C-alpha cells in the first residue's frame, strides 16, 4: 500500500511482476510502482525459469521418445533373433527330413517301389489286344512289378499251341531281353533287347516252361509282363484255308481232234 502523489489516497500496489505503473482509483493519477527495478529483475528471472522449464520439458519429451524408440528397436531385434532361430530350426528340420527323402528317391527309387510311375502296362495291354485277334489267350493277368535285375517266372502251357511272352518297361527299363527255358533248363527262345520285347516258343510236348526278363545294366524301375497261349502257325494256316471259299472248278477243255 502506498499513498498517491496527487491526492494522498492510499492505493494498493499490483502484485503482477510485469506491472510497471499503477493508477489511483480516486483521482486517476498514473504512478510508477515503487519497486519497479526489483519487479523487472524478478519478472526476467521468472521468464528465464519458464524458458528453462520448457526446455527441460522438451528435452524430457525427446528423451522419452528416444527411450521408446530404443525399446521398440530392442523388441524388434529380439523378435528378429527369435525369428532367425525359429527359421534356423525349421530349415535344419527340413534338411534332416529332406535328406532321407532324397536318398530314398535317388538311391532306393522309393516311388517306383511303391507303385508310382510308368510300368509299360499300356503297351502290354495294346499288344495283348492285338494278339487276341489272332486267337491268343492270356494265361493270367498282366503283372506289373519293380525290379532292378532279372525276373523269372514259371508257366504251364496246356493243350496245343505256342507260348508267347510280352513285356514292356517304364522309363527305367529301356532295354529288356526275354528268354524261354524248357524243363531241362535249356534256352529255347530269346528276343532282341528292346523296351517292349516279345518272344514265342512252340513246344513239342506239354509241360512247364520258364521265362526270364533280363534288364539292362544299372536299370531299375517298374515293368509289366504277361504270358499268352497262341495257336501254332500250322493251325492258323489251316483255319485260314477252311475259312477261304473254294475256287470255282473250270469246265474241261474239249479236244479239237475228231
Tab-separated table of C-alpha atoms in Angstrom:
chain	number	residue	atom	x	y	z
A	1	UNK	CA	0.000	0.000	0.000
A	2	UNK	CA	1.290	3.461	-0.905
A	3	UNK	CA	-0.112	6.987	-0.977
A	4	UNK	CA	-0.993	8.767	-4.187
A	5	UNK	CA	1.294	11.659	-5.018
A	6	UNK	CA	-1.678	13.763	-6.188
A	7	UNK	CA	-4.487	13.089	-3.723
A	8	UNK	CA	-2.525	11.297	-0.999
A	9	UNK	CA	-5.074	8.477	-1.023
A	10	UNK	CA	-3.946	5.033	-0.036
A	11	UNK	CA	-3.870	2.735	-3.045
A	12	UNK	CA	-2.989	-0.934	-3.477
A	13	UNK	CA	0.220	-1.862	-5.284
A	14	UNK	CA	-0.460	-4.527	-8.001
A	15	UNK	CA	1.063	-7.960	-7.410
A	16	UNK	CA	1.848	-8.775	-11.044
A	17	UNK	CA	5.596	-8.639	-11.637
A	18	UNK	CA	5.160	-7.330	-15.182
A	19	UNK	CA	3.252	-4.238	-13.911
A	20	UNK	CA	5.341	-1.094	-14.268
A	21	UNK	CA	2.693	1.530	-13.481
A	22	UNK	CA	-0.351	1.782	-11.284
A	23	UNK	CA	-3.451	4.064	-11.396
A	24	UNK	CA	-5.070	5.799	-8.484
A	25	UNK	CA	-8.661	4.745	-8.158
A	26	UNK	CA	-9.620	8.090	-6.586
A	27	UNK	CA	-8.040	10.764	-8.750
A	28	UNK	CA	-6.950	8.697	-11.741
A	29	UNK	CA	-3.318	9.676	-11.479
A	30	UNK	CA	-0.846	7.251	-13.054
A	31	UNK	CA	2.037	6.364	-10.791
A	32	UNK	CA	5.079	4.139	-11.223
A	33	UNK	CA	5.249	1.138	-8.995
A	34	UNK	CA	7.649	1.770	-6.132
A	35	UNK	CA	9.773	-1.434	-6.680
A	36	UNK	CA	9.968	-1.263	-10.462
A	37	UNK	CA	13.637	-2.383	-10.720
A	38	UNK	CA	13.110	-5.315	-8.384
A	39	UNK	CA	9.961	-6.250	-10.257
A	40	UNK	CA	11.857	-6.165	-13.583
A	41	UNK	CA	14.582	-8.457	-12.235
A	42	UNK	CA	12.026	-10.824	-10.735
A	43	UNK	CA	9.997	-10.828	-13.945
A	44	UNK	CA	13.094	-11.553	-16.058
A	45	UNK	CA	14.100	-14.314	-13.647
A	46	UNK	CA	10.595	-15.785	-13.890
A	47	UNK	CA	10.685	-15.684	-17.680
A	48	UNK	CA	14.128	-17.309	-17.672
A	49	UNK	CA	12.869	-20.001	-15.318
A	50	UNK	CA	9.838	-20.610	-17.520
A	51	UNK	CA	12.076	-20.930	-20.609
A	52	UNK	CA	14.384	-23.305	-18.788
A	53	UNK	CA	11.373	-25.306	-17.660
A	54	UNK	CA	10.057	-25.506	-21.241
A	55	UNK	CA	13.495	-26.516	-22.499
A	56	UNK	CA	13.670	-29.172	-19.785
A	57	UNK	CA	10.192	-30.409	-20.733
A	58	UNK	CA	11.146	-30.583	-24.420
A	59	UNK	CA	14.374	-32.382	-23.545
A	60	UNK	CA	12.472	-34.795	-21.311
A	61	UNK	CA	9.954	-35.406	-24.125
A	62	UNK	CA	12.738	-36.042	-26.611
A	63	UNK	CA	14.438	-38.368	-24.155
A	64	UNK	CA	11.195	-40.278	-23.666
A	65	UNK	CA	10.853	-40.531	-27.435
A	66	UNK	CA	14.419	-41.813	-27.732
A	67	UNK	CA	13.856	-44.302	-24.923
A	68	UNK	CA	10.620	-45.518	-26.531
A	69	UNK	CA	12.374	-45.828	-29.908
A	70	UNK	CA	15.214	-47.724	-28.282
A	71	UNK	CA	12.773	-50.082	-26.568
A	72	UNK	CA	10.932	-50.668	-29.848
A	73	UNK	CA	14.203	-51.388	-31.614
A	74	UNK	CA	15.248	-53.796	-28.879
A	75	UNK	CA	11.895	-55.574	-29.140
A	76	UNK	CA	12.233	-55.779	-32.931
A	77	UNK	CA	15.789	-57.069	-32.582
A	78	UNK	CA	14.689	-59.723	-30.116
A	79	UNK	CA	11.796	-60.657	-32.395
A	80	UNK	CA	14.137	-60.852	-35.397
A	81	UNK	CA	16.599	-63.010	-33.436
A	82	UNK	CA	13.789	-65.308	-32.303
A	83	UNK	CA	12.540	-65.486	-35.895
A	84	UNK	CA	16.037	-66.312	-37.153
A	85	UNK	CA	16.411	-69.004	-34.523
A	86	UNK	CA	12.971	-70.390	-35.341
A	87	UNK	CA	13.637	-70.416	-39.096
A	88	UNK	CA	17.043	-71.913	-38.475
A	89	UNK	CA	15.416	-74.750	-36.568
A	90	UNK	CA	12.796	-75.181	-39.295
A	91	UNK	CA	15.436	-75.273	-42.023
A	92	UNK	CA	17.514	-77.706	-40.009
A	93	UNK	CA	14.466	-79.927	-39.527
A	94	UNK	CA	13.596	-79.691	-43.232
A	95	UNK	CA	17.139	-80.576	-44.219
A	96	UNK	CA	17.071	-83.520	-41.828
A	97	UNK	CA	13.768	-84.683	-43.325
A	98	UNK	CA	14.749	-83.927	-46.922
A	99	UNK	CA	17.941	-85.968	-46.815
A	100	UNK	CA	16.156	-89.339	-46.285
A	101	UNK	CA	13.557	-88.408	-48.919
A	102	UNK	CA	16.231	-87.541	-51.478
A	103	UNK	CA	18.157	-90.703	-50.651
A	104	UNK	CA	15.011	-92.836	-50.889
A	105	UNK	CA	14.147	-91.327	-54.288
A	106	UNK	CA	17.589	-91.265	-55.877
A	107	UNK	CA	19.181	-94.343	-54.306
A	108	UNK	CA	16.340	-96.665	-53.371
A	109	UNK	CA	13.862	-95.468	-56.063
A	110	UNK	CA	11.088	-95.431	-53.460
A	111	UNK	CA	8.236	-94.014	-55.639
A	112	UNK	CA	8.689	-96.798	-58.202
A	113	UNK	CA	8.889	-99.419	-55.449
A	114	UNK	CA	5.591	-98.128	-54.042
A	115	UNK	CA	3.908	-98.482	-57.435
A	116	UNK	CA	4.140	-94.939	-58.793
A	117	UNK	CA	5.388	-94.070	-62.255
A	118	UNK	CA	5.148	-95.744	-65.645
A	119	UNK	CA	5.497	-99.507	-65.957
A	120	UNK	CA	4.690	-100.132	-69.630
A	121	UNK	CA	1.290	-101.630	-68.775
A	122	UNK	CA	-0.457	-99.660	-71.517
A	123	UNK	CA	1.869	-101.036	-74.217
A	124	UNK	CA	1.426	-104.592	-72.937
A	125	UNK	CA	-2.358	-104.165	-72.984
A	126	UNK	CA	-2.284	-102.929	-76.588
A	127	UNK	CA	-0.128	-105.841	-77.765
A	128	UNK	CA	-2.270	-108.362	-75.851
A	129	UNK	CA	-5.398	-106.964	-77.518
A	130	UNK	CA	-3.810	-107.306	-80.953
A	131	UNK	CA	-2.715	-110.878	-80.220
A	132	UNK	CA	-6.236	-111.677	-79.038
A	133	UNK	CA	-7.466	-111.009	-82.554
A	134	UNK	CA	-5.316	-113.877	-83.843
A	135	UNK	CA	-6.633	-116.248	-81.181
A	136	UNK	CA	-4.113	-115.743	-78.350
A	137	UNK	CA	-5.428	-116.174	-74.831
A	138	UNK	CA	-3.656	-114.783	-71.723
A	139	UNK	CA	-2.565	-117.397	-69.182
A	140	UNK	CA	-3.025	-114.864	-66.393
A	141	UNK	CA	-3.449	-111.180	-65.722
A	142	UNK	CA	-0.579	-108.862	-66.704
A	143	UNK	CA	1.855	-108.366	-63.849
A	144	UNK	CA	3.479	-105.010	-63.042
A	145	UNK	CA	6.390	-105.099	-60.608
A	146	UNK	CA	9.538	-103.282	-59.588
A	147	UNK	CA	12.865	-104.855	-60.460
A	148	UNK	CA	16.488	-103.911	-60.870
A	149	UNK	CA	17.615	-107.319	-62.124
A	150	UNK	CA	16.268	-110.458	-63.769
A	151	UNK	CA	12.634	-111.547	-63.364
A	152	UNK	CA	11.977	-115.293	-63.603
A	153	UNK	CA	8.517	-116.879	-63.885
A	154	UNK	CA	7.231	-120.430	-64.342
A	155	UNK	CA	4.260	-121.020	-66.647
A	156	UNK	CA	2.474	-124.209	-67.770
A	157	UNK	CA	1.101	-124.476	-71.284
A	158	UNK	CA	-1.984	-126.718	-71.504
A	159	UNK	CA	-3.081	-128.113	-74.845
A	160	UNK	CA	-1.634	-127.420	-78.233
A	161	UNK	CA	-0.283	-124.048	-79.135
A	162	UNK	CA	2.664	-121.754	-78.573
A	163	UNK	CA	3.787	-119.757	-75.610
A	164	UNK	CA	4.167	-116.048	-76.266
A	165	UNK	CA	5.679	-113.668	-73.740
A	166	UNK	CA	5.114	-109.918	-73.976
A	167	UNK	CA	6.921	-107.388	-71.774
A	168	UNK	CA	7.355	-103.630	-71.580
A	169	UNK	CA	9.320	-101.419	-69.234
A	170	UNK	CA	8.872	-97.996	-67.723
A	171	UNK	CA	11.338	-95.094	-68.030
A	172	UNK	CA	13.950	-97.007	-66.043
A	173	UNK	CA	13.913	-100.021	-68.403
A	174	UNK	CA	14.831	-99.075	-71.941
A	175	UNK	CA	16.469	-102.418	-72.770
A	176	UNK	CA	14.783	-105.726	-71.882
A	177	UNK	CA	15.532	-109.224	-73.142
A	178	UNK	CA	13.161	-112.209	-72.964
A	179	UNK	CA	14.452	-115.789	-72.695
A	180	UNK	CA	12.490	-119.064	-72.546
A	181	UNK	CA	13.821	-122.287	-70.975
A	182	UNK	CA	12.474	-125.832	-71.184
A	183	UNK	CA	12.221	-128.440	-68.413
A	184	UNK	CA	15.928	-129.262	-68.763
A	185	UNK	CA	16.912	-125.627	-68.259
A	186	UNK	CA	17.943	-125.252	-71.868
A	187	UNK	CA	17.325	-121.934	-73.530
A	188	UNK	CA	14.904	-122.480	-76.383
A	189	UNK	CA	13.998	-118.925	-77.400
A	190	UNK	CA	15.372	-115.416	-76.992
A	191	UNK	CA	14.185	-111.972	-78.057
A	192	UNK	CA	16.213	-108.927	-79.111
A	193	UNK	CA	16.878	-106.292	-76.445
A	194	UNK	CA	14.243	-103.557	-76.746
A	195	UNK	CA	11.978	-101.532	-74.499
A	196	UNK	CA	8.974	-103.796	-75.262
A	197	UNK	CA	10.264	-107.226	-76.353
A	198	UNK	CA	8.234	-110.276	-77.453
A	199	UNK	CA	9.232	-113.910	-77.800
A	200	UNK	CA	7.318	-117.016	-78.918
A	201	UNK	CA	8.090	-120.712	-78.484
A	202	UNK	CA	6.074	-123.672	-79.698
A	203	UNK	CA	6.898	-126.757	-77.574
A	204	UNK	CA	6.538	-130.254	-78.983
A	205	UNK	CA	5.206	-131.620	-75.717
A	206	UNK	CA	3.202	-130.268	-72.819
A	207	UNK	CA	4.893	-129.193	-69.607
A	208	UNK	CA	6.110	-126.263	-67.607
A	209	UNK	CA	8.277	-123.622	-69.168
A	210	UNK	CA	10.271	-120.864	-67.534
A	211	UNK	CA	10.798	-117.400	-68.929
A	212	UNK	CA	13.144	-114.680	-67.801
A	213	UNK	CA	13.076	-110.922	-68.282
A	214	UNK	CA	16.655	-109.666	-68.252
A	215	UNK	CA	17.049	-105.953	-67.513
A	216	UNK	CA	19.859	-103.840	-68.897
A	217	UNK	CA	22.920	-102.802	-66.943
A	218	UNK	CA	22.172	-100.470	-63.992
A	219	UNK	CA	18.474	-100.458	-64.958
A	220	UNK	CA	15.796	-100.184	-62.292
A	221	UNK	CA	12.130	-99.383	-62.169
A	222	UNK	CA	8.789	-100.988	-62.922
A	223	UNK	CA	7.925	-103.264	-65.830
A	224	UNK	CA	4.908	-105.276	-66.977
A	225	UNK	CA	4.769	-108.767	-68.496
A	226	UNK	CA	2.153	-111.316	-69.497
A	227	UNK	CA	2.168	-114.869	-70.903
A	228	UNK	CA	-0.262	-115.945	-73.635
A	229	UNK	CA	-1.132	-119.194	-75.399
A	230	UNK	CA	-1.308	-118.617	-79.131
A	231	UNK	CA	-2.299	-121.055	-81.894
A	232	UNK	CA	0.562	-122.571	-83.830
A	233	UNK	CA	1.338	-121.300	-87.297
A	234	UNK	CA	0.114	-124.524	-88.910
A	235	UNK	CA	-3.230	-124.275	-87.119
A	236	UNK	CA	-3.618	-120.676	-88.259
A	237	UNK	CA	-2.913	-121.651	-91.869
A	238	UNK	CA	-5.439	-124.492	-91.657
A	239	UNK	CA	-8.090	-122.188	-90.227
A	240	UNK	CA	-7.385	-119.668	-92.958
A	241	UNK	CA	-7.733	-122.424	-95.581
A	242	UNK	CA	-11.072	-123.593	-94.094
A	243	UNK	CA	-12.380	-120.037	-93.997
A	244	UNK	CA	-11.370	-119.412	-97.620
A	245	UNK	CA	-14.051	-120.136	-100.236
A	246	UNK	CA	-13.189	-122.860	-102.791
A	247	UNK	CA	-12.288	-121.585	-106.245
A	248	UNK	CA	-14.822	-122.338	-108.965
A	249	UNK	CA	-13.988	-125.526	-110.921
A	250	UNK	CA	-13.276	-124.978	-114.610
A	251	UNK	CA	-15.091	-126.970	-117.250
A	252	UNK	CA	-12.855	-129.477	-119.096
A	253	UNK	CA	-11.484	-128.193	-122.374
A	254	UNK	CA	-12.813	-130.003	-125.395
A	255	UNK	CA	-10.254	-131.553	-127.618
A	256	UNK	CA	-10.150	-130.375	-131.237
A	257	UNK	CA	-9.308	-133.872	-132.560
A	258	UNK	CA	-12.033	-135.886	-134.276
